[in-house]
Coordinates of C-alpha atoms in Angstrom, one line a residue:
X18 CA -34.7 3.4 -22.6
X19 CA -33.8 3.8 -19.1
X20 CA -30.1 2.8 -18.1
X21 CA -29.8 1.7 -14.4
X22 CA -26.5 3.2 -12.9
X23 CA -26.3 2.5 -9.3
X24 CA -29.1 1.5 -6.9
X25 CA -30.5 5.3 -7.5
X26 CA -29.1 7.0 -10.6
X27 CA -31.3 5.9 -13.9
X28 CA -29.5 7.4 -16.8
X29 CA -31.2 8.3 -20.4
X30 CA -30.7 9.8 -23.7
X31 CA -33.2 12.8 -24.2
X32 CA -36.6 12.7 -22.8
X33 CA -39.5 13.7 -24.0
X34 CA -42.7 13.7 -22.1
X35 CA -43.7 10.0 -22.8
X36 CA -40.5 9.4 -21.1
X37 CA -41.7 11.6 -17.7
X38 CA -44.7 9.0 -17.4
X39 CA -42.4 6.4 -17.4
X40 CA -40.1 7.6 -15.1
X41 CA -42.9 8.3 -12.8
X42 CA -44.4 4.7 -12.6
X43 CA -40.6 4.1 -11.8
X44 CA -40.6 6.2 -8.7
X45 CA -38.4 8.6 -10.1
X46 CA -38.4 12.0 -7.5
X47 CA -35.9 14.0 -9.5
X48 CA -35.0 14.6 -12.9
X49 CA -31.6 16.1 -13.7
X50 CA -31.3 17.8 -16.9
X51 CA -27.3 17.8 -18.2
X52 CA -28.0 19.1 -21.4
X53 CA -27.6 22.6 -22.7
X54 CA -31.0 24.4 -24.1
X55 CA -30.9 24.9 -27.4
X56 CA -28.0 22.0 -28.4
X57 CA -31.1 20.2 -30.6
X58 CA -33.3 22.4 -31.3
X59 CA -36.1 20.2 -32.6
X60 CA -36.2 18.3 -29.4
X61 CA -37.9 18.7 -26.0
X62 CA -35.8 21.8 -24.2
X63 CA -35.4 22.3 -20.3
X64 CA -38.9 24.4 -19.3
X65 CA -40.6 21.7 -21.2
X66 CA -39.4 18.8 -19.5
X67 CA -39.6 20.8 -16.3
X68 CA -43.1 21.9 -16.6
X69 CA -44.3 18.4 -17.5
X70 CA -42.2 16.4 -14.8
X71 CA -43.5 19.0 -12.2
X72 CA -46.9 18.6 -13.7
X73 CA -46.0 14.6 -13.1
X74 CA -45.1 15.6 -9.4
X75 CA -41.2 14.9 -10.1
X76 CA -38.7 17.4 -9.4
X77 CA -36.5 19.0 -11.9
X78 CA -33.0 20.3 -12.1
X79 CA -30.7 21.4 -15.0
X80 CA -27.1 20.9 -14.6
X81 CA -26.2 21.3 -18.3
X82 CA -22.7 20.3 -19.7
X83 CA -21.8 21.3 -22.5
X84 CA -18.8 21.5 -24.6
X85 CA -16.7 23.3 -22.0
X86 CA -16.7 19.9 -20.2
X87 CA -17.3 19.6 -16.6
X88 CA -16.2 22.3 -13.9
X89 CA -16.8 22.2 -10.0
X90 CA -20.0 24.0 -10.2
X91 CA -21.5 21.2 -12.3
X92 CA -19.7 18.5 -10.0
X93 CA -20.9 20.4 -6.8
X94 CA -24.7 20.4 -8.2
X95 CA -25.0 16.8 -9.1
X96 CA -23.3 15.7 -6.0
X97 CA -25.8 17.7 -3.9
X98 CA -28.8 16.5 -6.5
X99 CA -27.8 12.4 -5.6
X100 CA -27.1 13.2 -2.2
X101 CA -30.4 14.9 -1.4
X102 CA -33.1 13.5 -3.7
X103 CA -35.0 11.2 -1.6
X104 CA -36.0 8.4 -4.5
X105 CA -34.8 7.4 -7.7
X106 CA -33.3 10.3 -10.0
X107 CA -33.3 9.8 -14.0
X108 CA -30.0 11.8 -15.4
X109 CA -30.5 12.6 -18.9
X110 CA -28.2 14.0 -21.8
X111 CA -28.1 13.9 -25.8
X112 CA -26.8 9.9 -25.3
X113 CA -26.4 9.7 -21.5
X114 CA -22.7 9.7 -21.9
X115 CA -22.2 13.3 -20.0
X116 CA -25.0 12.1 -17.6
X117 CA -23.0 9.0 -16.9
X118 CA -19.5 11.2 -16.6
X119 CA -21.1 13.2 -14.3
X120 CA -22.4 11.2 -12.4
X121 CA -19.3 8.7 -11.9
X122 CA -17.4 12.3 -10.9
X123 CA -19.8 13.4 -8.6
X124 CA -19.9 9.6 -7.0
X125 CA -16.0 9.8 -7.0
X126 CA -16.1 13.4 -5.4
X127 CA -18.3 11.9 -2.6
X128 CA -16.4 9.1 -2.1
X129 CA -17.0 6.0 -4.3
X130 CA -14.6 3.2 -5.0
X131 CA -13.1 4.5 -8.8
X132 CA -13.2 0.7 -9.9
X133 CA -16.7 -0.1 -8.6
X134 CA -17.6 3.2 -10.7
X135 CA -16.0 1.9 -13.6
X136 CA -18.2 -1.3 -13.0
X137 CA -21.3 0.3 -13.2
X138 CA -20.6 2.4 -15.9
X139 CA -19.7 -0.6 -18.4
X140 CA -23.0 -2.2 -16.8
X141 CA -24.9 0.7 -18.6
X142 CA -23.0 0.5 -21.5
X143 CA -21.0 3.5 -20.6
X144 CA -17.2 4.1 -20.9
X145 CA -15.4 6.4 -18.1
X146 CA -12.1 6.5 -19.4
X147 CA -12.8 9.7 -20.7
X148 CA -13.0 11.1 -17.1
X149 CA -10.5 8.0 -15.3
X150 CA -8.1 10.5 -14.0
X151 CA -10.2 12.6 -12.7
X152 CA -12.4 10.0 -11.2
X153 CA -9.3 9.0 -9.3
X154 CA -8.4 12.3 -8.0
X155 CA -11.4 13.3 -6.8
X156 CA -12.2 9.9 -5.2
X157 CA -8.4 10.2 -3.5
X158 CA -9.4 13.7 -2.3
X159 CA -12.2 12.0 -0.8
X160 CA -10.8 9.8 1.1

């Protein structure tokens, strides 16, 4: 279920809490929540993720993207989540598209080769061209 993104970014549609035992035997630290409570209803929201991967011993943040897209706050957060999460982090969304987009933005924003994103992203089975253009700003701002 798990999507490997880079060497520390797992990527997955919605968890539940089978999932948070999972990511645990994996050595997942952190698990980043980029979808918006309430979006399904009948699935697992934020506090109960939260409580059970904190329960697991995992961190938990929620960066949630919804349909407003992406903004610097959201970019700012995930950047600061990959950058200071001492393990493995499992990204999680509705499909793990937004997850992915985030993540290839916030990569970009720190300084990651736009192509070499690209890369990783079809590796997962994820598409970036939604985001290309911005992925190649940011990364150019970067440099």
């Amino acid at each position: 279920m798990f999507r490997t993104l880079d060497e520390k970014v797992l990527v997955s549609p919605q968890i539940g809490l089978a999932e948070i035992a999972q990511a645990k035997a994996q050595g997942v630290v952190l698990i980043v929540n980029n979808r918006p409570d309430g979006e399904s209803p009948d699935e697992p929201q934020g506090a109960e993720i939260e409580a059970a991967a904190r329960a697991a011993g995992i961190d938990y943040i929620a960066i949630p993207v919804g349909q407003g897209g992406f903004g610097q706050p959201q970019l700012d957060a995930m950047a600061a989540a990959l950058e200071n999460a001492e393990g493995p982090v499992l990204a999680y969304c509705r499909s793990g598209t937004r997850s992915t987009l985030l993540w290839s933005l916030a990569r970009a924003q720190l300084g990651d080769n736009p192509a070499i994103l690209h890369e990783k992203a079809n590796a997962a089975g994820y598409d970036l061209t939604p985001v290309a253009a911005l992925v190649d700003m940011l990364a150019a701002k970067s440099s």
